[in-house]
Coordinates of C-alpha atoms and ligand atoms in Angstrom, one line a residue:
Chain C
X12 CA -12.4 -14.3 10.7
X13 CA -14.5 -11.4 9.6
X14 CA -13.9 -10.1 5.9
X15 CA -11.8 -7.0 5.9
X16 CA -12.3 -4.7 3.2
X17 CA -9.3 -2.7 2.0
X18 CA -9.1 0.0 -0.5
X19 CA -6.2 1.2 -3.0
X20 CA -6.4 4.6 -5.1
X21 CA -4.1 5.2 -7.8
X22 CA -4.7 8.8 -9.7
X23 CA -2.7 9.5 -12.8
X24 CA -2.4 12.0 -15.9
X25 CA -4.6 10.9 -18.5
X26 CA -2.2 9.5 -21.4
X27 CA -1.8 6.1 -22.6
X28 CA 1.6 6.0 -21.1
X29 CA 0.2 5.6 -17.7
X30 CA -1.2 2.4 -18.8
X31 CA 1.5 0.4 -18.0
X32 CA 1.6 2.3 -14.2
X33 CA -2.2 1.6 -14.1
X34 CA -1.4 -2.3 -15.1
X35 CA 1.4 -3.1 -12.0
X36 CA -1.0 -1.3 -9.1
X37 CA -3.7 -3.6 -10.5
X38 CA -1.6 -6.2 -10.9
X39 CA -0.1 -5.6 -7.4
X40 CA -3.9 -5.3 -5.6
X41 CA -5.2 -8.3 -7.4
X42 CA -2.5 -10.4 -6.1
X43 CA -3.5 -8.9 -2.3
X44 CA -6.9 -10.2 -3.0
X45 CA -6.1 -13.8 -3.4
X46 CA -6.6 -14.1 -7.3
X47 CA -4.3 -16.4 -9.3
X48 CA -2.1 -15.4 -12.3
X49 CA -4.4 -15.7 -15.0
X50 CA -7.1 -13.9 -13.3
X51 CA -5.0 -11.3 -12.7
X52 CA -3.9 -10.9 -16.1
X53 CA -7.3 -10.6 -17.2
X54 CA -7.9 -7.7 -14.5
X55 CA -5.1 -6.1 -16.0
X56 CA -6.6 -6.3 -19.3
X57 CA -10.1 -5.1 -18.0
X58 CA -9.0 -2.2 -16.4
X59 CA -6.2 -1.2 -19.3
X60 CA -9.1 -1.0 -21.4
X61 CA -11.3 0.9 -19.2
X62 CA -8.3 3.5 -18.6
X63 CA -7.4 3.5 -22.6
X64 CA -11.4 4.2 -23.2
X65 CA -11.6 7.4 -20.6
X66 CA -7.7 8.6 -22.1
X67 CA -8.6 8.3 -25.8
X68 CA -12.7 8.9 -25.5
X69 CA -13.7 10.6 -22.4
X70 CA -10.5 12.9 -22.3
X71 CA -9.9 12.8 -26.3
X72 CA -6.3 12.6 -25.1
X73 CA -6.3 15.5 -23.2
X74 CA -2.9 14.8 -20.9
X75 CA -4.0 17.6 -18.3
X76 CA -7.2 15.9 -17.0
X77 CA -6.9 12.8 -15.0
X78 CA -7.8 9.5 -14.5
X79 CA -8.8 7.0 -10.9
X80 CA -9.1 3.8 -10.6
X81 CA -10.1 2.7 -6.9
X82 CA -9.8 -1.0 -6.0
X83 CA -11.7 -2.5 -3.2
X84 CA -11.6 -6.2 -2.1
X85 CA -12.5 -8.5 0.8
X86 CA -12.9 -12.2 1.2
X87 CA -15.0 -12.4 -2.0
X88 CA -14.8 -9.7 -4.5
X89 CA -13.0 -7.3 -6.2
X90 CA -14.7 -4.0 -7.0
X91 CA -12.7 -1.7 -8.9
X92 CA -14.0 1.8 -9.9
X93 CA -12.4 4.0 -13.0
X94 CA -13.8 7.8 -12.8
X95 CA -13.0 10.2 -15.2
X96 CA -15.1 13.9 -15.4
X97 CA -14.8 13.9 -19.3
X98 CA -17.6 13.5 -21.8
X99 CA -19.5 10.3 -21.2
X100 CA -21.2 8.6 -23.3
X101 CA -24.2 6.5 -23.6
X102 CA -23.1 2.5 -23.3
X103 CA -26.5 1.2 -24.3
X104 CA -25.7 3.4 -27.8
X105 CA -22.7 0.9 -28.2
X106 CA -23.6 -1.6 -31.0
X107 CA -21.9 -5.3 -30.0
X108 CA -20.2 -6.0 -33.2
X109 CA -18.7 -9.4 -34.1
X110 CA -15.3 -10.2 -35.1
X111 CA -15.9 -10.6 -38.9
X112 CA -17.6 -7.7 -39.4
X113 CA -15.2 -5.5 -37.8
X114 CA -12.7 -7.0 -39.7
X115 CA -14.7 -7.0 -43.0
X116 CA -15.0 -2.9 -42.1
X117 CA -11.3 -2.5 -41.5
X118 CA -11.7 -1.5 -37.7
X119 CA -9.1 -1.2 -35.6
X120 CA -11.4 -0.8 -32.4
X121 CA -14.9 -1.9 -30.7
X122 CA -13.6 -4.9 -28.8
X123 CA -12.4 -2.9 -25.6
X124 CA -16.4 -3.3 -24.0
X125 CA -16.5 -6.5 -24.8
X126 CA -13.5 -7.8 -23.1
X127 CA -14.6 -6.2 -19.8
X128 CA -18.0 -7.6 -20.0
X129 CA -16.3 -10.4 -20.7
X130 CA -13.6 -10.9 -18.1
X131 CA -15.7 -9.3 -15.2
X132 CA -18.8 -10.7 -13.7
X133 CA -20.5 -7.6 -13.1
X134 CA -20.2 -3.7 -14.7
X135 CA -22.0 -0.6 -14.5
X136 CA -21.8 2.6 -16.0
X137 CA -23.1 5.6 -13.8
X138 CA -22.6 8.6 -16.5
X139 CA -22.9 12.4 -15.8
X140 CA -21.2 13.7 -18.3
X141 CA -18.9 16.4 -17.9
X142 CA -19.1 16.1 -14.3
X143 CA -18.3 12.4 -12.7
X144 CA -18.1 9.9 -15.2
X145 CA -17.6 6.1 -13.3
X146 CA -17.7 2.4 -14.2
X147 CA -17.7 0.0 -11.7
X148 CA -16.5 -3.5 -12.4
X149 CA -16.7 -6.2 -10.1
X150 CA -15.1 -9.7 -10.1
X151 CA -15.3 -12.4 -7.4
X152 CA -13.0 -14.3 -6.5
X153 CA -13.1 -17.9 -6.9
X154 CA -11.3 -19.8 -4.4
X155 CA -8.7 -22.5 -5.5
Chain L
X17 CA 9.5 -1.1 -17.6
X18 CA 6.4 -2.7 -18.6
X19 CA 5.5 0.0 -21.3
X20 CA 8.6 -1.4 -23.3
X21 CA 7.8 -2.7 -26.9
X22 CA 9.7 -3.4 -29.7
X23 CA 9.6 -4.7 -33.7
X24 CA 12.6 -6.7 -34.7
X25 CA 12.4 -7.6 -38.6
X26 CA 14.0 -10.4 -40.7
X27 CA 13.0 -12.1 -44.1
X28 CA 12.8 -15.9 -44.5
X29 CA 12.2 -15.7 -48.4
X30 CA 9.2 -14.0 -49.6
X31 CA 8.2 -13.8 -46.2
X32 CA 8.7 -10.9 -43.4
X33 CA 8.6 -12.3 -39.8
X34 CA 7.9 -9.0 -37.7
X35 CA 9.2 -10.5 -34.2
X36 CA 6.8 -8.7 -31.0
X37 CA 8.4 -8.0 -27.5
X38 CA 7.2 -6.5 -24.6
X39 CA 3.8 -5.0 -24.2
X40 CA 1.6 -4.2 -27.1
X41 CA -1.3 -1.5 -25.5
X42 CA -3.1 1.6 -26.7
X43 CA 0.8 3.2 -26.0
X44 CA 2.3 0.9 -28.1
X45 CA 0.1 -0.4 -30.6
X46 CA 0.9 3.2 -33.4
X47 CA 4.3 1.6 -33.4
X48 CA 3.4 -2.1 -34.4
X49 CA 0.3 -0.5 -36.6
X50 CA 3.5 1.8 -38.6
X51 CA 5.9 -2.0 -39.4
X52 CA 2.8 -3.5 -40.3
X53 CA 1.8 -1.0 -42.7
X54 CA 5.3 -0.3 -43.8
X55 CA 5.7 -3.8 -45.3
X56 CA 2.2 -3.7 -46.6
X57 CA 2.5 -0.1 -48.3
X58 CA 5.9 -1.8 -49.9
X59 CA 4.1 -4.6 -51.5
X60 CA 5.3 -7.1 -48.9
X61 CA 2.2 -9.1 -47.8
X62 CA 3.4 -12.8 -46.3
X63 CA 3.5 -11.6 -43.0
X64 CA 4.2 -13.6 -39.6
X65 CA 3.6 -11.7 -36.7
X66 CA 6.4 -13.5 -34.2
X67 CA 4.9 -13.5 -30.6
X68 CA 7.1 -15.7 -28.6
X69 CA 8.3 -12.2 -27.1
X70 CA 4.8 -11.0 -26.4
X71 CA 4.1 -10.4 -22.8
X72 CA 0.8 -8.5 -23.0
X73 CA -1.4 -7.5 -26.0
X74 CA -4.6 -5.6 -25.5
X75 CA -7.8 -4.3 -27.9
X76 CA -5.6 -2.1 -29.2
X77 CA -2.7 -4.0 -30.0
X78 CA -5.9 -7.0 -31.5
X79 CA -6.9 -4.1 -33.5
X80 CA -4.0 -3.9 -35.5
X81 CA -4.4 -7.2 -36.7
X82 CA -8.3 -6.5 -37.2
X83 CA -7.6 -3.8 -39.2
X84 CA -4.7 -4.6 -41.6
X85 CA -6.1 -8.7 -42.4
X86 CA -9.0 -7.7 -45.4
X87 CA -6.3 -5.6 -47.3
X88 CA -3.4 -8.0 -47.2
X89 CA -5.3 -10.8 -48.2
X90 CA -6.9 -9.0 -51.2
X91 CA -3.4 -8.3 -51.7
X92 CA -2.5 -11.8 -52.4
X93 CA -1.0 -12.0 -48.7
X94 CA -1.7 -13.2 -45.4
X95 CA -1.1 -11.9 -41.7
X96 CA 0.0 -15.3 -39.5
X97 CA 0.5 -15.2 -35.8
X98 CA 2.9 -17.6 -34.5
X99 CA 4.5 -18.8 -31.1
X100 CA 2.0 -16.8 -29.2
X101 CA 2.4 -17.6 -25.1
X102 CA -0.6 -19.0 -23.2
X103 CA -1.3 -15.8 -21.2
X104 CA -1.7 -13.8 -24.3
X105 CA -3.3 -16.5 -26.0
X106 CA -6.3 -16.4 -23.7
X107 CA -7.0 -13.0 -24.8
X108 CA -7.0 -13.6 -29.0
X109 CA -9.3 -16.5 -28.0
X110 CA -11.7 -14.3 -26.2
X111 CA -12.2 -12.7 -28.6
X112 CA -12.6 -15.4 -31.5
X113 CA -9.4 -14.4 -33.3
X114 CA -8.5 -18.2 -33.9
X115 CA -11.5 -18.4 -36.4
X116 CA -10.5 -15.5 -38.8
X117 CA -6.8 -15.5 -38.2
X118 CA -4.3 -18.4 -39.0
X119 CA -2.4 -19.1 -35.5
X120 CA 0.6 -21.0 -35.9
X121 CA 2.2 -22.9 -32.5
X122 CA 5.7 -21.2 -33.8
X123 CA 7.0 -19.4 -36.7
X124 CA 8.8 -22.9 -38.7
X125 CA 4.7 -24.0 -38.8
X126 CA 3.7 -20.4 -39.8
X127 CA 6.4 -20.5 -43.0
X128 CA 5.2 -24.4 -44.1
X129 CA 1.7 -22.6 -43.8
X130 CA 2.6 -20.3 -46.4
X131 CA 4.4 -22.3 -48.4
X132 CA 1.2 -24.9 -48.4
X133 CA -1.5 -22.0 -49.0
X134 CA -3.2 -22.2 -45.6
X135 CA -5.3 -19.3 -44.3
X136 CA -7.1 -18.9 -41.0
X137 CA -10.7 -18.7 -41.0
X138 CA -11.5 -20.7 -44.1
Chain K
X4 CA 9.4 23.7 -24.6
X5 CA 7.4 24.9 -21.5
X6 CA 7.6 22.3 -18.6
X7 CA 4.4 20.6 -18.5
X8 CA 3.5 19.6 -14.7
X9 CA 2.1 16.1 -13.9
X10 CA 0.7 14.9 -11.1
X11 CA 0.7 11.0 -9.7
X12 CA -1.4 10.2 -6.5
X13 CA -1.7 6.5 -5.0
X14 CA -3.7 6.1 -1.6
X15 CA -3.4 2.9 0.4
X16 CA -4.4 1.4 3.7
X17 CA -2.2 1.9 6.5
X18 CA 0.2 -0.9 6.9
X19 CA 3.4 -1.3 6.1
X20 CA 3.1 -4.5 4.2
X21 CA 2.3 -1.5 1.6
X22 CA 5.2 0.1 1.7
X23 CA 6.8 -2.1 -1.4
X24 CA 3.8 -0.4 -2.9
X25 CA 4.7 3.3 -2.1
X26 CA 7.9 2.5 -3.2
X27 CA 7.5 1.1 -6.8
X28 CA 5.0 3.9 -7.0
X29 CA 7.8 6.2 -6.4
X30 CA 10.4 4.6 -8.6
X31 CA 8.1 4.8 -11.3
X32 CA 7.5 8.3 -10.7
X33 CA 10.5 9.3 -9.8
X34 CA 12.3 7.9 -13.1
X35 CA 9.4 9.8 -15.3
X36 CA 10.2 13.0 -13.5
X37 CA 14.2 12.6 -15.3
X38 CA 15.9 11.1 -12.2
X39 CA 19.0 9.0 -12.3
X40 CA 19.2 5.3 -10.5
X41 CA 20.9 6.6 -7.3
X42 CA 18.5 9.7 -6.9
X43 CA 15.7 7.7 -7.4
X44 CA 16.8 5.2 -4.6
X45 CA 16.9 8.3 -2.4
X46 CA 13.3 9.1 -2.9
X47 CA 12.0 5.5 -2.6
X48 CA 13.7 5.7 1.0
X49 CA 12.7 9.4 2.1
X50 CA 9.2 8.0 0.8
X51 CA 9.1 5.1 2.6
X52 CA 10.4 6.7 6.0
X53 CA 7.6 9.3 5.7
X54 CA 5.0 6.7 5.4
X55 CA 6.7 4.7 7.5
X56 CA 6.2 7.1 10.1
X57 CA 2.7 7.6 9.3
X58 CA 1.7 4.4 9.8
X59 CA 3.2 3.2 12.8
X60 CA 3.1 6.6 14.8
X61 CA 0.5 9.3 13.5
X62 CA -1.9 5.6 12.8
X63 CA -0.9 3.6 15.3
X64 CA -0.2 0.8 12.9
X65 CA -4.5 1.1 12.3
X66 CA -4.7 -0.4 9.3
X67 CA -8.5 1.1 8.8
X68 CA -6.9 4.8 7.7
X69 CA -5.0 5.4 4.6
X70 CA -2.2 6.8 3.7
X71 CA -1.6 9.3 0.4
X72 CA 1.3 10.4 -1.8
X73 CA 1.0 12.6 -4.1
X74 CA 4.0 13.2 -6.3
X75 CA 4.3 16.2 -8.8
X76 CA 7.0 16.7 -11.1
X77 CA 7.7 19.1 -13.3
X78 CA 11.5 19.9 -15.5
X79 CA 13.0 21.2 -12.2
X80 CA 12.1 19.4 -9.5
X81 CA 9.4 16.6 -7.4
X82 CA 7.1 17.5 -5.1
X83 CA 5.7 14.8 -3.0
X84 CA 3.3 15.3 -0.4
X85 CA 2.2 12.6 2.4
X86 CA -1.0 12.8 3.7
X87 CA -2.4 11.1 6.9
X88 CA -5.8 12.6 9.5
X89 CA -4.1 10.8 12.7
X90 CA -2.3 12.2 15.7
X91 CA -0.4 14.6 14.0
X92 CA 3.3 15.6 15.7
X93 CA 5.8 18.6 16.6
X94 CA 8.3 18.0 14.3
X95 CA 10.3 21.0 16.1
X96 CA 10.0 19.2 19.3
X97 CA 11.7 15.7 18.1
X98 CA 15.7 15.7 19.1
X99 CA 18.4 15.2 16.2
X100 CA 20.2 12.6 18.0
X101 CA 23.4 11.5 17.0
X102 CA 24.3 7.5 15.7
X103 CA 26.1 6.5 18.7
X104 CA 24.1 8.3 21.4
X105 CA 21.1 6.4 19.5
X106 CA 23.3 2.9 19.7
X107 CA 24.1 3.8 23.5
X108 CA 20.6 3.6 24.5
X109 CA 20.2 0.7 22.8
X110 CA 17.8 2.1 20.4
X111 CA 16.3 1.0 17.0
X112 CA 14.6 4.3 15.8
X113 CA 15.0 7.9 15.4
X114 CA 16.9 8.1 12.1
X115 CA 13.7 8.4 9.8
X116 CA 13.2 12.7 9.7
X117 CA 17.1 13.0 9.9
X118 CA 17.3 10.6 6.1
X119 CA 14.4 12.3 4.7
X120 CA 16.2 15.8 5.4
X121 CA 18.9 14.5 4.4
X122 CA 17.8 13.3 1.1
X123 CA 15.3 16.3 0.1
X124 CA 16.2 19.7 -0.6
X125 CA 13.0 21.1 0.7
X126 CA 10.6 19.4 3.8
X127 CA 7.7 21.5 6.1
X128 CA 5.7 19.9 7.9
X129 CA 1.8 21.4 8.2
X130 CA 0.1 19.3 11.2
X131 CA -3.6 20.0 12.5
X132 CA -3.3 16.9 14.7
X133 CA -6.7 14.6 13.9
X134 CA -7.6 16.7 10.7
X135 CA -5.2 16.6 8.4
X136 CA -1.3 16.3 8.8
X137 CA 0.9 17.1 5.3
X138 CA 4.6 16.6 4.7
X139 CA 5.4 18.5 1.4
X140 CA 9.0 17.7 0.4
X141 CA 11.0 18.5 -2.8
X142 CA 13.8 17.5 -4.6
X143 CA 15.8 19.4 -7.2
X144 CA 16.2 17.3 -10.7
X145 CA 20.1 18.1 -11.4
X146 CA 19.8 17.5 -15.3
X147 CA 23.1 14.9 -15.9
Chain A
X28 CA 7.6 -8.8 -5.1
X29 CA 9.5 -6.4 -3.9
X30 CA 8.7 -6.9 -0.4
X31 CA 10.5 -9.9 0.0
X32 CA 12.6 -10.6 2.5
X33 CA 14.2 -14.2 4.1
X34 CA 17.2 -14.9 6.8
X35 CA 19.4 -17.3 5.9
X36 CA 21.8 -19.0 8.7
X37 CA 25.1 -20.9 8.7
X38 CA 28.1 -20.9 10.9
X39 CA 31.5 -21.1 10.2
X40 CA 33.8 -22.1 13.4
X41 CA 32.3 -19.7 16.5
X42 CA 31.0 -17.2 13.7
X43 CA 27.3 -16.9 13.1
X44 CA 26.8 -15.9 9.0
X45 CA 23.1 -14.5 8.5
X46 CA 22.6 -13.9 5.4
X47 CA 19.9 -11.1 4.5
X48 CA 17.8 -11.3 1.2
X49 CA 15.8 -8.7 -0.6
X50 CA 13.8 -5.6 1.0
X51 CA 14.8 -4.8 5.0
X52 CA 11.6 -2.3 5.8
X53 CA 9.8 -1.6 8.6
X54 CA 7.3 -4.5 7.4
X55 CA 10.2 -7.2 7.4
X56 CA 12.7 -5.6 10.1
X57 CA 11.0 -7.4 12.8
X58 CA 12.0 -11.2 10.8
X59 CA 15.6 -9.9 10.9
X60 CA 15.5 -9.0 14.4
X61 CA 14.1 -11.8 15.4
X62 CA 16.9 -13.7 14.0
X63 CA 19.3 -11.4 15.7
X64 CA 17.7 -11.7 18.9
X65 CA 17.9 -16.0 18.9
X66 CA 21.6 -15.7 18.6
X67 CA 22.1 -13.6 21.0
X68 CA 19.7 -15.4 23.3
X69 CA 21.3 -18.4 22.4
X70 CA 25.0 -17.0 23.2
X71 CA 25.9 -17.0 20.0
X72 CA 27.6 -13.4 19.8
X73 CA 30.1 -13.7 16.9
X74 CA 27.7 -12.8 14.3
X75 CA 28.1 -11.2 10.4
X76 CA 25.5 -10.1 9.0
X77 CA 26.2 -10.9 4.5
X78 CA 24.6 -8.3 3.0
X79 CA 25.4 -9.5 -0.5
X80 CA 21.9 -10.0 -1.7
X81 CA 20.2 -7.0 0.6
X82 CA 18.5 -4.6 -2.2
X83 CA 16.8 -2.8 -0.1
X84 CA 17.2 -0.8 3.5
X85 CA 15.1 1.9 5.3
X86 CA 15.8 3.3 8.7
X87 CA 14.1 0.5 10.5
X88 CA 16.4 -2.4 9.1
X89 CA 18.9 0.3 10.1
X90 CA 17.6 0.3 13.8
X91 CA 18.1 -3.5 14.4
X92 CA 21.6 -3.4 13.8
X93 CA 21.8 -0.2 16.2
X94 CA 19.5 -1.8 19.4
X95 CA 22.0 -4.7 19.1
X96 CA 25.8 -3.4 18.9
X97 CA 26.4 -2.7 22.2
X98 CA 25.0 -5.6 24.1
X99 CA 26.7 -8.1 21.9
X100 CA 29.7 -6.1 22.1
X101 CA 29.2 -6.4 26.0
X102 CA 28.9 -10.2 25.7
X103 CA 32.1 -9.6 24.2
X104 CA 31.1 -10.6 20.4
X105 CA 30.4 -8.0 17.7
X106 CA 27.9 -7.3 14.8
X107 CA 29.3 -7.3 11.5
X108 CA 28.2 -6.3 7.9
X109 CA 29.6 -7.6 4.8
X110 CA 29.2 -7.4 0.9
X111 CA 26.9 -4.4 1.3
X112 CA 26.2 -3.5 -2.5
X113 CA 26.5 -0.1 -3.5
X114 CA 23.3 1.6 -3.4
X115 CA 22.7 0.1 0.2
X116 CA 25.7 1.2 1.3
X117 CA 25.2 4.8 0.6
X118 CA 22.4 4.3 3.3
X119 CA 24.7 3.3 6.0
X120 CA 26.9 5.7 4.8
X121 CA 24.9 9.0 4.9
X122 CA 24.0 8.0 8.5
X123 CA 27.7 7.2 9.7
X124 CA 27.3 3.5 10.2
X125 CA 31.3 3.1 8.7
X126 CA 32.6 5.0 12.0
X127 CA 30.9 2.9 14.3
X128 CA 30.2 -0.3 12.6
X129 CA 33.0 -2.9 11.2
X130 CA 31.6 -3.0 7.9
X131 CA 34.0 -5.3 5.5
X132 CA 34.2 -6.0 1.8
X133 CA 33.3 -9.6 1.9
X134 CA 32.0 -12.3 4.3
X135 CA 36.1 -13.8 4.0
X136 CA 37.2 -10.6 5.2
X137 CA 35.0 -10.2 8.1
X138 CA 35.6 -14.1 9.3
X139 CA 39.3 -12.6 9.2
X140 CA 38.9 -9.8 11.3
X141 CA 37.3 -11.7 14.0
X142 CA 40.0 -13.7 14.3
X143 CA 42.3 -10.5 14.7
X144 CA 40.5 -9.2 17.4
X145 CA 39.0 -6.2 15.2
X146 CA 36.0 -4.1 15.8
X147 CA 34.7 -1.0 14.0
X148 CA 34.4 2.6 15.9
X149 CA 37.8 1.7 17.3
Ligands
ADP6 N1 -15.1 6.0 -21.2 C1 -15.7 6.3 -22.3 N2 -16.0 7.6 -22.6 C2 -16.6 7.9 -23.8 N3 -16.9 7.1 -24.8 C3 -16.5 5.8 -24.6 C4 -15.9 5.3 -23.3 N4 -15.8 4.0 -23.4 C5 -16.2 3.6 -24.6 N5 -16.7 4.7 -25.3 C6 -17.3 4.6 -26.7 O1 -17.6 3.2 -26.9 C7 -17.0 2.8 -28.1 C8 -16.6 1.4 -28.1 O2 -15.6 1.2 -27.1 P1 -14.6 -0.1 -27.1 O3 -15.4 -1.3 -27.2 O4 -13.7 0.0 -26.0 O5 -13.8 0.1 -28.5 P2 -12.8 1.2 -29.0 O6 -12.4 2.0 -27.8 O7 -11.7 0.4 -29.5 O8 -13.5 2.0 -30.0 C9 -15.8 3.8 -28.3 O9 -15.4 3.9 -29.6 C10 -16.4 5.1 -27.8 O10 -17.2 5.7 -28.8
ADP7 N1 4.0 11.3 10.8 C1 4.2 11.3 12.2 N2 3.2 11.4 13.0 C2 3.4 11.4 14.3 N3 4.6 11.3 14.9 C3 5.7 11.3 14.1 C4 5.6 11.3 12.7 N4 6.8 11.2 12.1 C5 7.7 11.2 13.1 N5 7.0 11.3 14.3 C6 7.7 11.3 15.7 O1 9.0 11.6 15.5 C7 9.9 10.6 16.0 C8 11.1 10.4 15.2 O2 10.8 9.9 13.9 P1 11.9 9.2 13.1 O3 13.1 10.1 13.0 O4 11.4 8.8 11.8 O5 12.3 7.9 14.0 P2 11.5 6.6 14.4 O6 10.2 6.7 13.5 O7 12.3 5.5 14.0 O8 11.2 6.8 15.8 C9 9.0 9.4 16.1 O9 9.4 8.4 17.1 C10 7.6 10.0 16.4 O10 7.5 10.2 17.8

């Protein structure tokens, strides 16, 4: 049987209300693709904090503008795109810091990028900003 | 409605056990980040952070805990978890949490804990 | 307090295995926008016969195309739009036929347009057959 | 998963109980007129359909109850609906299924009206 690739688009108001919207259709798609509970609990989390990055950095919680996430799976992979047309940023510029020293400086943020490099096995930024800001994620799926 | 979260609050002693339900995200996170800080800001610093209820915690929910641990300690206080469930369990050990925070398996352990001195991370 | 207008937009392949989708979409929607239990079952089901009819008649049940709804929602009132490029229709040239003339010829269709105008206050229809067909329909939020 | 939807089947005496569960779209109406279709294939024409645990109906669920009313009734059986829980029922009801359809309280009551003889749209 020949891999059939489908694709689901889900476009909502940028505010961290959505989040919970944005969680179910992932929730919902990942399940289409095959993955198993946990793994689709962590492409929740991935995306939640992609979506809570463009709402709160790209947007500066600016609840006119708007944010996509377009999932696209066959036999093997999830690829799941978040665009936003906010303000970029550089990712490279994004110092890795560890637990204890966030801690140690009181922060209360700085481990959103590291759970999605962490849960997915491949992402890309593709920044132009003000125009078409879009990180693609991609995760395979491992069969049971 | 999975946006729901909640803070239920008791005292067991000198301790507070703040009990989580529902989803902790970037929505929901100022509201955990306020009862947190309340019982800090009122001197209260044996905190247990009951998760039995948690359903979903993400970085900004983790931050809370990040960002509130230094101060309560130097207070003379600590900030326990206890009773988290294995889905939301993955995601504090992802990130290392179990190192620096002391993670009880329910909220009984958590209070001997306190009772006995234990911290995380040491 | 000026009524802020938001706007929700989930695209899907055409099948109706996604029509749970569509739905929860619209429930979630639907209950932001201020609607009561009952109303909101009403605009899962107009929803759902809309796409409904999409897939299986302007598609042909070709699961390659994709279907959109786009939901906006302001204090008064929902619009939601369907969006499909197939075959497009008449609408004006489709009979109203009655239950038991239906049930008389034995058939099990022809009660999708007569629930959705029966549900929403407002429905047009803008077909260009091939490029792109649009049902805009609205419903009045009647504040409890 | 809200598109789930299962037949279940038991008899009581010459009566045929199908018992419909969750959402009745136009991805599941074909499963429920399938099951339909074997009874009446199979002669089995005395047939209520328990709509107790049906959450969910759109126009095509609608349709299989509408192809099969008059052939069954010609076989000299009839199609039944029971238990139909509110929100449902406002479907049926906006569409004038209660003039044409016997549609009773409970699966009891419609067991008790085939014995009398009674049909709806009479
Ligand atoms: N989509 C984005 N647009 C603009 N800046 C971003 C975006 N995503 C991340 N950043 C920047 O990278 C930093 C680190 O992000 P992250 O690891 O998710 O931690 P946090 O969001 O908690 O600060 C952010 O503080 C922000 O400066
Ligand atoms: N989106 C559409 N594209 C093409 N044809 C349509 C569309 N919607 C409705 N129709 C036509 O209108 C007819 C009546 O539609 P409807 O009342 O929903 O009943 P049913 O779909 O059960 O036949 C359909 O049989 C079809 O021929």
């Amino acid at each position: 049987m020949p891999s059939i690739e489908q694709t689901f688009t889900l476009q909502v108001p940028s505010s961290t209300v959505n989040l919970a919207m944005i969680r179910e259709f992932v929730a919902r798609v990942g399940g289409m693709a095959g993955f198993g509970e946990n793994d689709v609990a962590k492409l929740e989390l991935a995306v939640d904090e992609a979506c809570a990055n463009v709402i709160e950095h790209a947007y500066d919680s600016d609840t006119t503008k708007q944010v996509s996430v377009r999932a696209t799976f066959d036999d093997e992979q999830i690829q799941i795109e978040i665009i936003d047309r906010g303000r970029g940023f550089d990712p490279s510029s994004i110092p890795q810091q560890d637990l204890d020293q966030l801690i140690a400086q009181r922060r209360s943020g700085g481990l959103g990028l590291r759970l999605i490099r962490t849960i997915m096995d491949d992402v890309q930024y593709q920044i132009v900003p003000g125009e078409k800001n879009e990180l693609r994620m991609v995760k395979k799926i491992r069969k049971p | 409605m999975p946006n729901a979260f909640s803070v239920n609050r008791r005292e067991e002693g000198s301790v507070v056990i703040l009990s989580l339900v529902g989803f902790l995200d970037a929505h929901t996170a100022p509201l955990f980040e306020k009862a947190i800080g309340d019982e800090h800001t009122s001197g209260r610093n044996e905190i247990v952070a009951d998760c039995a209820g948690l359903t979903y915690i993400s970085s900004a929910g983790l931050g809370v805990f990040m960002s509130f641990l230094e101060e309560i300690r130097e207070a003379g206080g600590d900030l326990k978890l206890a009773a988290i469930i294995p889905k939301v369990y993955q995601v504090f050990e992802v990130l290392g949490f179990p190192a620096l925070f002391d993670i009880a398996p329910s909220v009984e352990q958590a209070l001997v804990n306190f009772s006995n001195g234990i911290r995380g991370g040491e």
